[in-house]
Amino acid sequence: MDTVFTSFYPYSHSRNSLPSTSPSTNDFPSHTSLSFAKFVFTKQSSLRGPFNSHSIKVRASEDGLIPPTDPQNEDFILEDVPHLTSFLPDLPMYTNPLKKTQAYAIVKQTFVSPEDVVAHKVVVQKESARGVHFRRAGPREKVFFKSEEVRACIVTCGGLCPGINTVIREIVCGLNNMYGVEEILGIQGGYRGFYSKNTVQLTPKSVNDIHKRGGTFLQTSRGGHDTNKIVDNIQDRGINQVYIIGGDGTQKGAAAIYKEVERRGIKVAVAGIPKTIDNDIVVIDKSFGFDTAVEEAQRAINAAHVEVESVENGVGIVKLMGRYSGFIAMHATLASRDVDCCLIPESPFYLEGQGGLFEFVEQRLKENGHMVIVLAEGAGQEYVAQSFHASAEIDASGNRLLLDVGLWLTQKIKDHFTNVRKMAINMKYIDPTYMIRAIPSNASDNIYCTLLAHSAIHGAMAGYTGFTVGPVNSRHAYIPISRVTETTNIVKLTDRMWARLLASTNQPSFLGCEAVQERFANKMDDDFHNLKITSI
């Protein structure tokens, strides 16, 4: 049986101290919408994340609570993000100055309704549950920071990715132009920059053209996260908004910073902007820089194709990024149409025997006289490790250091056709990894980065904290950090997109080898197990 609570809108009361009786409408400010303010909380058998990002079932109506027995509203789950009022319940509210700005003066609906949520899944069946939802991103009518009191900081961590500078620029310009914030600091050199390097003052003028450059204007590093030192520095500098741009490990660090801020009871909003060129962040539609990476990868694939079709028995191998997820390789292959075979970490493959890669290469050489292989850097790592008897090593971020599968595969194909098939081939190997990472973002990613930056700004000003932002089904939402760090987004071999690739390249599925079949079966079991867990 459901346990019923009545929750105040988070602007008015702490989410952790819910009253047991329903208040009258007179208890709320005029801007508060009651239809979304009244929640029915159902205790979940498994909570998502270690803090306030709890899953709740929400049922709402214009006149109050809908009975738990109403089948139309069963299983509406809101995965909410923390709010400053959950540990600082007496914070004052202020009118959002955005409406008075020239840019938003003519907007018909400037502010996002507190009722607005974004569905995790769009395609549902008639009788299916309504499922998981996230709070929609955007400006709120009331904010919890006075513009003149805001002292914000921005930090970038981890590897490079097209678009980082655009995000930095738009956070600075957005805070200044939309909210009139003038105190914005740049933390140099990643997390350790909080306590080992000086900060730089950021203004719209100083970041005016940084979006035209690759890399990060603020510099970056891996590791160096010391939560206590970082929060000490935040307090010492009087910072009350922290914008953290980084990948999986960086976002986990952001969650730790939020928890320490909450423990100390200080008014600091922590907002994460997820960054990974591999597109391996779950929940969100895609990560920024991904479109640019796929577009730039076309240059390398085209170069390989030109090279191999210009010689006899030309074989081109292009190694692209993709430590655990093969999205760049898959999308670049589909976009190119010049690729004969795509190898990714999620799809096991083998070299020798019937249905193996060697057989396929020979077949394509006989048919076309050349072939192009696109290879994600994380593919076939177990084979490379066995060949070189390598031990597992990790970098400062805790990521496994990868061996060069491109050079390994190049040599394997050379040896096979030279020594076994007695056949001369012309091998061309291209590794554009750092060239792709270092370029500025394209037009599509520039727009996307602007939306991410603005969503983070609006969320922080509205008092949300411990959250990350991103598009969910093309609508930007506030997502609990624990949701984007609990697992990694991977290419699902049972989805239509991978089937489209196989149909495009006509490559073998590599399911003829017993060892590969066993590994594939285990992967399917793991995917199904994870699906059951995350669907609770």
Coordinates of C-alpha atoms in Angstrom, one line a residue:
M1 CA 0.0 0.0 0.0
D2 CA 1.3 3.5 -0.9
T3 CA 2.3 5.8 1.8
V4 CA 0.9 9.3 1.1
F5 CA 2.8 12.5 1.9
T6 CA 2.0 16.0 0.9
S7 CA 5.1 17.9 -0.4
F8 CA 5.5 21.6 -0.6
Y9 CA 7.1 23.1 -3.6
P10 CA 10.8 23.0 -2.9
Y11 CA 11.1 26.8 -3.1
S12 CA 9.0 27.0 0.1
H13 CA 10.0 24.0 2.3
S14 CA 12.7 21.4 2.6
R15 CA 12.1 18.2 0.7
N16 CA 13.4 16.4 3.8
S17 CA 10.8 17.7 6.2
L18 CA 7.4 17.0 4.6
P19 CA 4.3 17.9 6.6
S20 CA 1.8 15.2 7.2
T21 CA -1.3 17.2 6.4
S22 CA -2.4 19.1 3.3
P23 CA -2.0 22.9 3.5
S24 CA -4.5 25.3 2.1
T25 CA -3.8 27.2 -1.1
N26 CA -3.3 30.3 0.9
D27 CA -0.1 28.9 2.4
F28 CA 1.7 29.2 -0.9
P29 CA 3.0 32.2 -2.8
S30 CA 1.0 33.2 -5.8
H31 CA 3.5 31.8 -8.2
T32 CA 3.4 28.3 -6.9
S33 CA 1.4 25.7 -8.8
L34 CA -0.4 23.3 -6.5
S35 CA -1.2 20.7 -9.1
F36 CA 2.5 19.8 -9.2
A37 CA 3.2 20.6 -5.6
K38 CA 1.2 17.7 -4.2
F39 CA 3.1 14.4 -4.6
V40 CA 2.4 10.8 -3.7
F41 CA 5.6 9.3 -2.6
T42 CA 6.0 5.5 -3.0
K43 CA 9.0 4.0 -1.4
Q44 CA 11.1 2.3 -4.1
S45 CA 12.8 -1.0 -3.5
S46 CA 16.0 0.5 -5.0
L47 CA 16.9 4.1 -4.9
R48 CA 18.9 5.8 -7.6
G49 CA 21.9 7.4 -6.0
P50 CA 23.1 8.1 -2.5
F51 CA 21.4 11.4 -1.9
N52 CA 18.3 13.4 -2.7
S53 CA 18.0 12.1 -6.2
H54 CA 15.3 9.7 -5.1
S55 CA 12.8 8.1 -7.3
I56 CA 9.2 9.0 -6.4
K57 CA 5.9 8.2 -7.9
V58 CA 4.0 11.4 -8.6
R59 CA 0.2 11.7 -9.0
A60 CA -1.2 15.1 -9.5
S61 CA -4.5 16.8 -10.4
E62 CA -5.9 20.3 -10.5
D63 CA -7.9 19.8 -7.3
G64 CA -5.4 17.8 -5.3
L65 CA -4.3 14.2 -4.9
I66 CA -5.5 11.5 -7.2
P67 CA -6.4 8.3 -5.4
P68 CA -3.6 5.7 -5.5
T69 CA -6.0 3.3 -7.2
D70 CA -6.4 5.5 -10.3
P71 CA -4.8 3.4 -13.1
Q72 CA -4.3 6.4 -15.3
N73 CA -1.6 7.8 -13.0
E74 CA 0.2 4.7 -11.7
D75 CA 3.9 4.6 -12.0
F76 CA 4.6 8.2 -12.8
I77 CA 8.1 8.5 -11.4
L78 CA 9.9 11.8 -11.0
E79 CA 13.6 11.5 -10.5
D80 CA 14.1 14.8 -8.8
V81 CA 17.3 16.8 -8.1
P82 CA 18.4 18.3 -4.8
H83 CA 17.5 21.9 -3.9
L84 CA 19.2 24.3 -1.6
T85 CA 16.1 24.5 0.6
S86 CA 16.4 20.8 1.4
F87 CA 19.2 21.7 3.8
L88 CA 18.7 25.5 4.1
P89 CA 14.9 25.8 4.5
D90 CA 14.8 29.5 5.3
L91 CA 16.4 30.9 2.2
P92 CA 14.7 34.0 0.8
M93 CA 13.4 34.1 -2.8
Y94 CA 13.8 36.8 -5.3
T95 CA 12.0 37.8 -8.5
N96 CA 13.9 36.5 -11.5
P97 CA 15.5 39.5 -13.3
L98 CA 15.4 37.7 -16.7
K99 CA 12.0 39.1 -17.6
K100 CA 13.4 42.6 -17.6
T101 CA 16.2 41.8 -20.0
Q102 CA 15.9 43.0 -23.5
A103 CA 16.3 39.5 -25.0
Y104 CA 13.5 37.9 -23.0
A105 CA 11.1 40.9 -22.9
I106 CA 9.1 39.7 -25.9
V107 CA 9.0 36.0 -25.0
K108 CA 5.5 34.8 -24.5
Q109 CA 6.3 32.3 -21.8
T110 CA 9.6 33.3 -20.2
F111 CA 9.5 30.9 -17.3
V112 CA 9.3 27.2 -17.1
S113 CA 6.3 25.9 -15.2
P114 CA 7.1 23.9 -12.0
E115 CA 4.8 21.3 -13.4
D116 CA 6.9 20.7 -16.5
V117 CA 8.8 17.4 -16.6
V118 CA 10.5 15.5 -19.4
A119 CA 9.7 11.8 -20.1
H120 CA 12.7 9.5 -20.2
K121 CA 11.0 7.4 -22.8
V122 CA 8.8 8.7 -25.6
V123 CA 7.6 5.5 -27.2
V124 CA 5.2 3.7 -24.8
Q125 CA 2.3 1.2 -25.2
K126 CA -1.3 2.1 -24.4
E127 CA -1.4 0.1 -21.2
S128 CA 2.2 0.6 -20.1
A129 CA 3.4 2.6 -17.1
R130 CA 4.1 6.3 -17.6
G131 CA 7.6 5.7 -16.4
V132 CA 10.6 7.9 -15.3
H133 CA 10.5 11.7 -15.7
F134 CA 13.0 14.4 -15.0
R135 CA 12.4 18.1 -14.1
R136 CA 12.5 20.3 -17.2
A137 CA 15.4 22.7 -17.5
G138 CA 14.9 26.4 -17.9
P139 CA 14.4 29.8 -16.1
R140 CA 12.1 29.9 -13.0
E141 CA 10.0 32.8 -11.9
K142 CA 11.7 32.9 -8.5
V143 CA 15.5 32.6 -7.9
F144 CA 17.5 32.1 -4.7
F145 CA 20.5 34.4 -5.6
K146 CA 20.7 38.1 -5.9
S147 CA 22.7 38.9 -9.0
E148 CA 25.1 41.2 -7.2
E149 CA 25.8 38.5 -4.6
V150 CA 26.7 35.7 -7.0
R151 CA 30.3 34.7 -7.1
A152 CA 30.5 31.8 -9.6
C153 CA 33.4 29.6 -10.8
I154 CA 34.0 27.3 -13.7
V155 CA 36.3 24.3 -13.9
T156 CA 37.1 21.9 -16.7
C157 CA 38.4 18.4 -16.0
G158 CA 39.5 15.2 -17.9
G159 CA 40.3 14.8 -21.5
L160 CA 39.7 17.3 -24.3
C161 CA 36.6 17.5 -26.4
P162 CA 35.3 19.9 -29.0
G163 CA 33.0 22.5 -27.5
I164 CA 34.5 22.9 -24.0
N165 CA 35.4 26.5 -24.7
T166 CA 31.9 27.2 -26.1
V167 CA 30.4 26.0 -22.8
I168 CA 32.8 28.2 -20.8
R169 CA 32.0 31.2 -23.0
E170 CA 28.2 30.7 -22.7
I171 CA 28.3 30.3 -18.9
V172 CA 30.2 33.5 -18.6
C173 CA 28.1 35.5 -21.1
G174 CA 24.8 33.9 -19.9
L175 CA 25.4 34.8 -16.3
N176 CA 26.4 38.3 -17.2
N177 CA 23.9 39.1 -19.9
M178 CA 20.9 37.4 -18.5
Y179 CA 21.3 37.8 -14.8
G180 CA 23.8 40.6 -14.4
V181 CA 26.4 38.6 -12.6
E182 CA 29.9 40.1 -12.7
E183 CA 32.0 38.0 -10.4
I184 CA 32.9 34.9 -12.4
L185 CA 36.2 33.0 -11.7
G186 CA 37.9 30.4 -13.9
I187 CA 39.6 27.6 -12.0
Q188 CA 42.8 26.6 -13.9
G189 CA 44.1 23.1 -14.3
G190 CA 41.1 20.9 -13.3
Y191 CA 40.1 20.0 -9.8
R192 CA 43.6 20.5 -8.3
G193 CA 43.4 24.1 -9.5
F194 CA 41.0 24.9 -6.7
Y195 CA 43.9 24.6 -4.2
S196 CA 47.2 24.6 -6.2
K197 CA 46.7 27.3 -8.8
N198 CA 45.5 30.8 -9.1
T199 CA 42.1 31.7 -10.6
V200 CA 41.5 34.0 -13.5
Q201 CA 38.7 36.6 -13.7
L202 CA 36.3 35.8 -16.5
T203 CA 34.3 38.5 -18.4
P204 CA 32.3 38.4 -21.6
K205 CA 35.2 40.3 -23.2
S206 CA 37.9 37.9 -22.1
V207 CA 36.0 34.9 -23.4
N208 CA 34.6 36.6 -26.5
D209 CA 36.3 34.4 -29.1
I210 CA 37.4 31.3 -27.3
H211 CA 34.7 29.2 -28.9
K212 CA 36.8 29.4 -32.1
R213 CA 39.6 27.5 -30.5
G214 CA 39.9 23.9 -29.6
G215 CA 40.9 22.6 -26.1
T216 CA 40.0 24.4 -23.0
F217 CA 40.8 28.0 -22.2
L218 CA 41.1 27.1 -18.5
Q219 CA 43.4 24.1 -19.0
T220 CA 42.5 20.7 -17.6
S221 CA 44.0 17.7 -15.7
R222 CA 43.0 14.2 -14.6
G223 CA 42.7 13.3 -10.9
G224 CA 43.6 15.7 -8.2
H225 CA 40.2 15.6 -6.5
D226 CA 40.4 16.4 -2.8
T227 CA 36.8 17.2 -1.7
N228 CA 37.7 18.9 1.6
K229 CA 40.4 21.1 0.0
I230 CA 38.1 22.0 -2.8
V231 CA 35.2 23.0 -0.6
D232 CA 37.5 24.8 1.8
N233 CA 38.7 26.9 -1.2
I234 CA 35.1 27.5 -2.3
Q235 CA 34.3 28.9 1.1
D236 CA 37.5 30.9 1.4
R237 CA 36.8 32.6 -1.9
G238 CA 33.2 33.2 -1.2
I239 CA 32.1 31.2 -4.2
N240 CA 28.4 30.3 -4.2
Q241 CA 27.9 28.8 -7.7
V242 CA 30.2 26.0 -9.1
Y243 CA 30.0 24.9 -12.7
I244 CA 31.8 21.7 -13.4
I245 CA 32.5 20.5 -16.9
G246 CA 33.7 16.9 -17.2
G247 CA 33.0 13.2 -17.8
D248 CA 32.0 10.3 -15.6
G249 CA 34.8 10.7 -12.9
T250 CA 34.4 14.5 -12.9
Q251 CA 30.7 14.2 -12.3
K252 CA 31.2 11.8 -9.4
G253 CA 33.6 14.4 -8.0
A254 CA 30.8 17.1 -8.4
A255 CA 28.5 14.8 -6.5
A256 CA 31.0 14.6 -3.7
I257 CA 31.4 18.3 -3.6
Y258 CA 27.7 18.8 -3.4
K259 CA 27.5 16.3 -0.5
E260 CA 30.2 18.1 1.4
V261 CA 28.5 21.5 0.8
E262 CA 25.3 20.1 2.1
R263 CA 27.1 18.6 5.2
R264 CA 28.6 22.0 6.0
G265 CA 25.2 23.8 5.3
I266 CA 26.6 26.5 3.0
K267 CA 24.7 28.2 0.3
V268 CA 26.5 26.8 -2.8
A269 CA 24.8 25.5 -6.0
V270 CA 26.8 22.8 -7.7
A271 CA 25.9 22.2 -11.4
G272 CA 27.5 19.7 -13.7
I273 CA 27.8 19.8 -17.5
P274 CA 28.5 16.3 -18.7
K275 CA 31.4 16.0 -21.2
T276 CA 32.7 13.0 -23.1
I277 CA 33.5 12.8 -26.8
D278 CA 32.7 9.0 -26.8
N279 CA 29.0 9.8 -26.2
D280 CA 28.9 7.2 -23.4
I281 CA 26.9 9.1 -20.8
V282 CA 23.5 7.5 -20.1
V283 CA 20.1 9.2 -20.0
I284 CA 21.0 12.2 -22.2
D285 CA 20.5 12.0 -26.0
K286 CA 24.1 12.7 -26.8
S287 CA 27.1 14.4 -25.4
F288 CA 28.5 17.7 -26.7
G289 CA 31.4 17.4 -29.2
F290 CA 30.1 14.1 -30.5
D291 CA 28.7 15.5 -33.8
T292 CA 32.0 17.4 -34.4
A293 CA 34.0 14.2 -33.7
V294 CA 31.9 12.2 -36.2
E295 CA 32.1 14.9 -38.8
E296 CA 35.9 15.2 -38.4
A297 CA 36.3 11.4 -38.5
Q298 CA 34.9 11.6 -42.1
R299 CA 38.1 13.3 -43.2
A300 CA 40.3 10.4 -41.9
I301 CA 38.0 7.8 -43.4
N302 CA 38.0 9.6 -46.7
A303 CA 41.8 9.9 -46.7
A304 CA 42.0 6.1 -46.0
H305 CA 39.6 5.4 -48.8
V306 CA 41.5 7.5 -51.3
E307 CA 44.8 5.9 -50.4
V308 CA 43.6 2.3 -50.6
E309 CA 41.6 2.6 -53.9
S310 CA 44.7 4.1 -55.5
V311 CA 46.8 1.0 -55.0
E312 CA 46.5 -2.8 -55.5
N313 CA 45.1 -4.7 -52.6
G314 CA 44.9 -1.6 -50.4
V315 CA 43.7 -2.1 -46.8
G316 CA 43.1 1.0 -44.7
I317 CA 42.6 1.0 -41.0
V318 CA 41.2 4.1 -39.2
K319 CA 41.4 4.1 -35.4
L320 CA 38.8 6.3 -33.8
M321 CA 38.0 7.1 -30.2
G322 CA 35.8 4.8 -28.1
R323 CA 37.3 3.4 -24.9
Y324 CA 34.2 1.4 -23.9
S325 CA 31.6 2.6 -26.4
G326 CA 31.7 2.5 -30.2
F327 CA 29.4 5.3 -31.0
I328 CA 31.9 7.5 -32.9
A329 CA 33.0 4.5 -35.0
M330 CA 29.4 3.4 -35.7
H331 CA 28.1 6.8 -36.6
A332 CA 31.2 7.7 -38.7
T333 CA 30.8 4.4 -40.6
L334 CA 27.1 5.0 -41.3
A335 CA 27.8 8.5 -42.4
S336 CA 30.7 7.6 -44.6
R337 CA 29.4 4.7 -46.7
D338 CA 33.1 4.0 -47.7
V339 CA 33.7 1.6 -44.8
D340 CA 33.7 -2.1 -45.3
C341 CA 34.0 -3.2 -41.6
C342 CA 33.5 -1.5 -38.3
L343 CA 34.9 -3.0 -35.1
I344 CA 33.8 -1.7 -31.7
P345 CA 34.3 -2.7 -28.0
E346 CA 30.7 -4.0 -27.6
S347 CA 30.9 -6.4 -30.5
P348 CA 33.4 -9.3 -30.1
F349 CA 35.3 -10.3 -33.3
Y350 CA 37.9 -12.9 -34.2
L351 CA 40.5 -13.1 -36.9
E352 CA 41.0 -16.6 -38.2
G353 CA 38.7 -19.3 -39.5
Q354 CA 35.3 -19.3 -41.2
G355 CA 33.4 -16.0 -40.7
G356 CA 36.5 -14.3 -39.3
L357 CA 38.0 -11.0 -40.2
F358 CA 40.9 -12.4 -42.3
E359 CA 38.4 -14.3 -44.5
F360 CA 36.3 -11.1 -44.9
V361 CA 39.3 -9.0 -45.9
E362 CA 40.3 -11.4 -48.5
Q363 CA 36.8 -11.6 -49.9
R364 CA 36.5 -7.8 -50.2
L365 CA 39.9 -7.5 -51.8
K366 CA 38.9 -10.0 -54.5
E367 CA 35.6 -8.1 -55.0
N368 CA 36.7 -4.5 -54.9
G369 CA 40.5 -4.6 -54.8
H370 CA 40.6 -2.5 -51.6
M371 CA 38.8 -2.2 -48.2
V372 CA 38.5 0.2 -45.3
I373 CA 38.2 -0.9 -41.6
V374 CA 37.1 1.5 -38.9
L375 CA 38.3 0.5 -35.5
A376 CA 37.3 1.9 -32.1
E377 CA 40.3 2.2 -29.7
G378 CA 38.7 -0.1 -27.1
A379 CA 37.9 -3.0 -29.5
G380 CA 39.8 -6.2 -29.3
Q381 CA 41.8 -5.1 -26.2
E382 CA 41.8 -8.7 -24.8
Y383 CA 43.6 -9.9 -27.9
V384 CA 46.2 -7.2 -27.8
A385 CA 46.9 -7.8 -24.1
Q386 CA 47.4 -11.5 -24.8
S387 CA 49.8 -10.8 -27.7
F388 CA 51.9 -8.4 -25.7
H389 CA 51.4 -10.1 -22.3
A390 CA 50.5 -6.6 -21.0
S391 CA 49.3 -5.9 -17.4
A392 CA 46.4 -3.7 -16.7
E393 CA 47.4 -0.1 -15.9
I394 CA 45.2 2.9 -15.2
D395 CA 45.6 6.7 -15.6
A396 CA 45.1 9.4 -13.0
S397 CA 41.3 9.3 -13.6
G398 CA 41.1 5.6 -13.0
N399 CA 40.6 4.6 -16.6
R400 CA 42.3 1.5 -18.0
L401 CA 45.2 2.5 -20.2
L402 CA 44.5 1.0 -23.7
L403 CA 47.0 -0.7 -25.9
D404 CA 47.2 0.4 -29.5
V405 CA 44.8 -2.0 -31.2
G406 CA 45.3 -0.2 -34.5
L407 CA 49.0 -1.1 -34.8
W408 CA 48.3 -4.6 -33.5
L409 CA 45.6 -5.3 -36.1
T410 CA 47.7 -3.7 -38.9
Q411 CA 50.6 -6.1 -38.1
K412 CA 48.2 -9.1 -37.8
I413 CA 46.7 -8.5 -41.2
K414 CA 50.1 -8.0 -42.8
D415 CA 51.5 -11.2 -41.3
H416 CA 48.5 -13.3 -42.3
F417 CA 48.4 -12.2 -45.9
T418 CA 52.2 -12.2 -46.4
N419 CA 53.1 -15.5 -44.6
V420 CA 49.9 -17.5 -44.8
R421 CA 48.1 -16.4 -48.0
K422 CA 51.3 -15.4 -49.8
M423 CA 49.5 -12.3 -51.0
A424 CA 50.9 -8.8 -51.2
I425 CA 48.8 -6.0 -49.7
N426 CA 49.3 -2.3 -49.3
M427 CA 48.5 -1.3 -45.7
K428 CA 47.5 2.2 -44.7
Y429 CA 47.0 3.1 -41.0
I430 CA 45.5 6.4 -39.8
D431 CA 45.1 7.5 -36.2
P432 CA 43.4 10.9 -36.1
T433 CA 42.5 10.7 -32.4
Y434 CA 44.2 13.9 -31.1
M435 CA 43.4 15.8 -34.3
I436 CA 39.7 15.1 -33.7
R437 CA 39.8 16.0 -30.0
A438 CA 41.6 19.3 -30.5
I439 CA 39.4 21.0 -33.0
P440 CA 36.7 23.6 -32.2
S441 CA 33.1 22.5 -32.2
N442 CA 31.0 22.7 -35.4
A443 CA 27.8 24.7 -35.7
S444 CA 25.5 22.0 -34.3
D445 CA 27.6 21.5 -31.2
N446 CA 28.0 25.2 -30.7
I447 CA 24.3 25.6 -30.4
Y448 CA 24.0 22.6 -28.2
C449 CA 26.8 23.9 -25.9
T450 CA 24.9 27.2 -25.5
L451 CA 21.7 25.4 -24.4
L452 CA 23.7 23.3 -21.9
A453 CA 25.3 26.4 -20.4
H454 CA 22.0 28.3 -20.1
S455 CA 20.2 25.3 -18.6
A456 CA 22.9 25.0 -15.9
I457 CA 22.7 28.7 -15.2
H458 CA 19.0 28.7 -14.8
G459 CA 19.1 25.7 -12.6
A460 CA 21.8 27.1 -10.3
M461 CA 20.0 30.5 -10.0
A462 CA 16.7 28.7 -9.2
G463 CA 18.5 27.0 -6.2
Y464 CA 18.9 23.5 -7.7
T465 CA 22.2 21.8 -6.8
G466 CA 23.9 18.4 -7.2
F467 CA 22.5 18.1 -10.7
T468 CA 23.7 17.7 -14.3
V469 CA 22.0 18.9 -17.4
G470 CA 21.3 17.5 -20.8
P471 CA 18.7 16.8 -23.5
V472 CA 16.3 13.9 -22.9
N473 CA 14.2 13.2 -25.9
S474 CA 15.2 16.6 -27.3
R475 CA 14.1 18.5 -24.2
H476 CA 16.7 19.8 -21.8
A477 CA 16.3 18.5 -18.2
Y478 CA 17.8 18.5 -14.8
I479 CA 19.2 15.0 -14.0
P480 CA 20.5 13.7 -10.7
I481 CA 24.3 13.2 -11.0
S482 CA 24.0 9.6 -9.8
R483 CA 21.9 8.8 -12.8
V484 CA 24.6 9.8 -15.3
T485 CA 27.4 8.1 -13.4
E486 CA 25.8 4.8 -12.4
T487 CA 26.6 3.0 -15.7
T488 CA 28.0 3.6 -19.1
N489 CA 26.1 4.2 -22.3
I490 CA 27.1 1.5 -24.9
V491 CA 26.1 0.5 -28.4
K492 CA 23.3 -2.1 -28.0
L493 CA 24.0 -4.9 -30.5
T494 CA 20.3 -5.8 -30.5
D495 CA 19.1 -2.4 -31.5
R496 CA 18.3 -1.3 -35.0
M497 CA 21.2 1.1 -35.3
W498 CA 23.7 -1.7 -35.2
A499 CA 21.6 -3.7 -37.6
R500 CA 21.6 -0.7 -40.0
L501 CA 25.4 -0.7 -39.8
L502 CA 25.7 -4.4 -40.6
A503 CA 23.3 -4.0 -43.5
S504 CA 25.3 -1.0 -44.7
T505 CA 28.8 -2.7 -44.6
N506 CA 27.6 -6.2 -45.2
Q507 CA 30.3 -7.3 -42.7
P508 CA 30.1 -10.5 -40.8
S509 CA 28.5 -10.5 -37.3
F510 CA 31.4 -12.6 -36.0
L511 CA 29.1 -15.0 -34.2
G512 CA 30.5 -18.2 -35.7
C513 CA 33.2 -18.6 -33.1
E514 CA 32.2 -20.5 -29.9
A515 CA 34.3 -18.1 -27.7
V516 CA 32.7 -15.1 -29.3
Q517 CA 29.2 -16.7 -28.9
E518 CA 29.8 -17.3 -25.2
R519 CA 31.1 -13.7 -24.7
F520 CA 28.1 -12.3 -26.6
A521 CA 25.7 -14.4 -24.6
N522 CA 27.2 -13.1 -21.4
K523 CA 27.0 -9.6 -22.6
M524 CA 23.3 -10.1 -23.4
D525 CA 22.7 -11.5 -20.0
D526 CA 24.5 -8.5 -18.4
D527 CA 22.5 -6.0 -20.5
F528 CA 19.2 -7.7 -19.6
H529 CA 20.2 -7.8 -15.9
N530 CA 21.1 -4.1 -16.0
L531 CA 17.8 -3.3 -17.8
K532 CA 15.9 -5.0 -15.0
I533 CA 17.8 -3.0 -12.3
T534 CA 17.4 0.4 -14.0
S535 CA 13.7 -0.1 -14.7
I536 CA 12.6 -0.3 -11.0

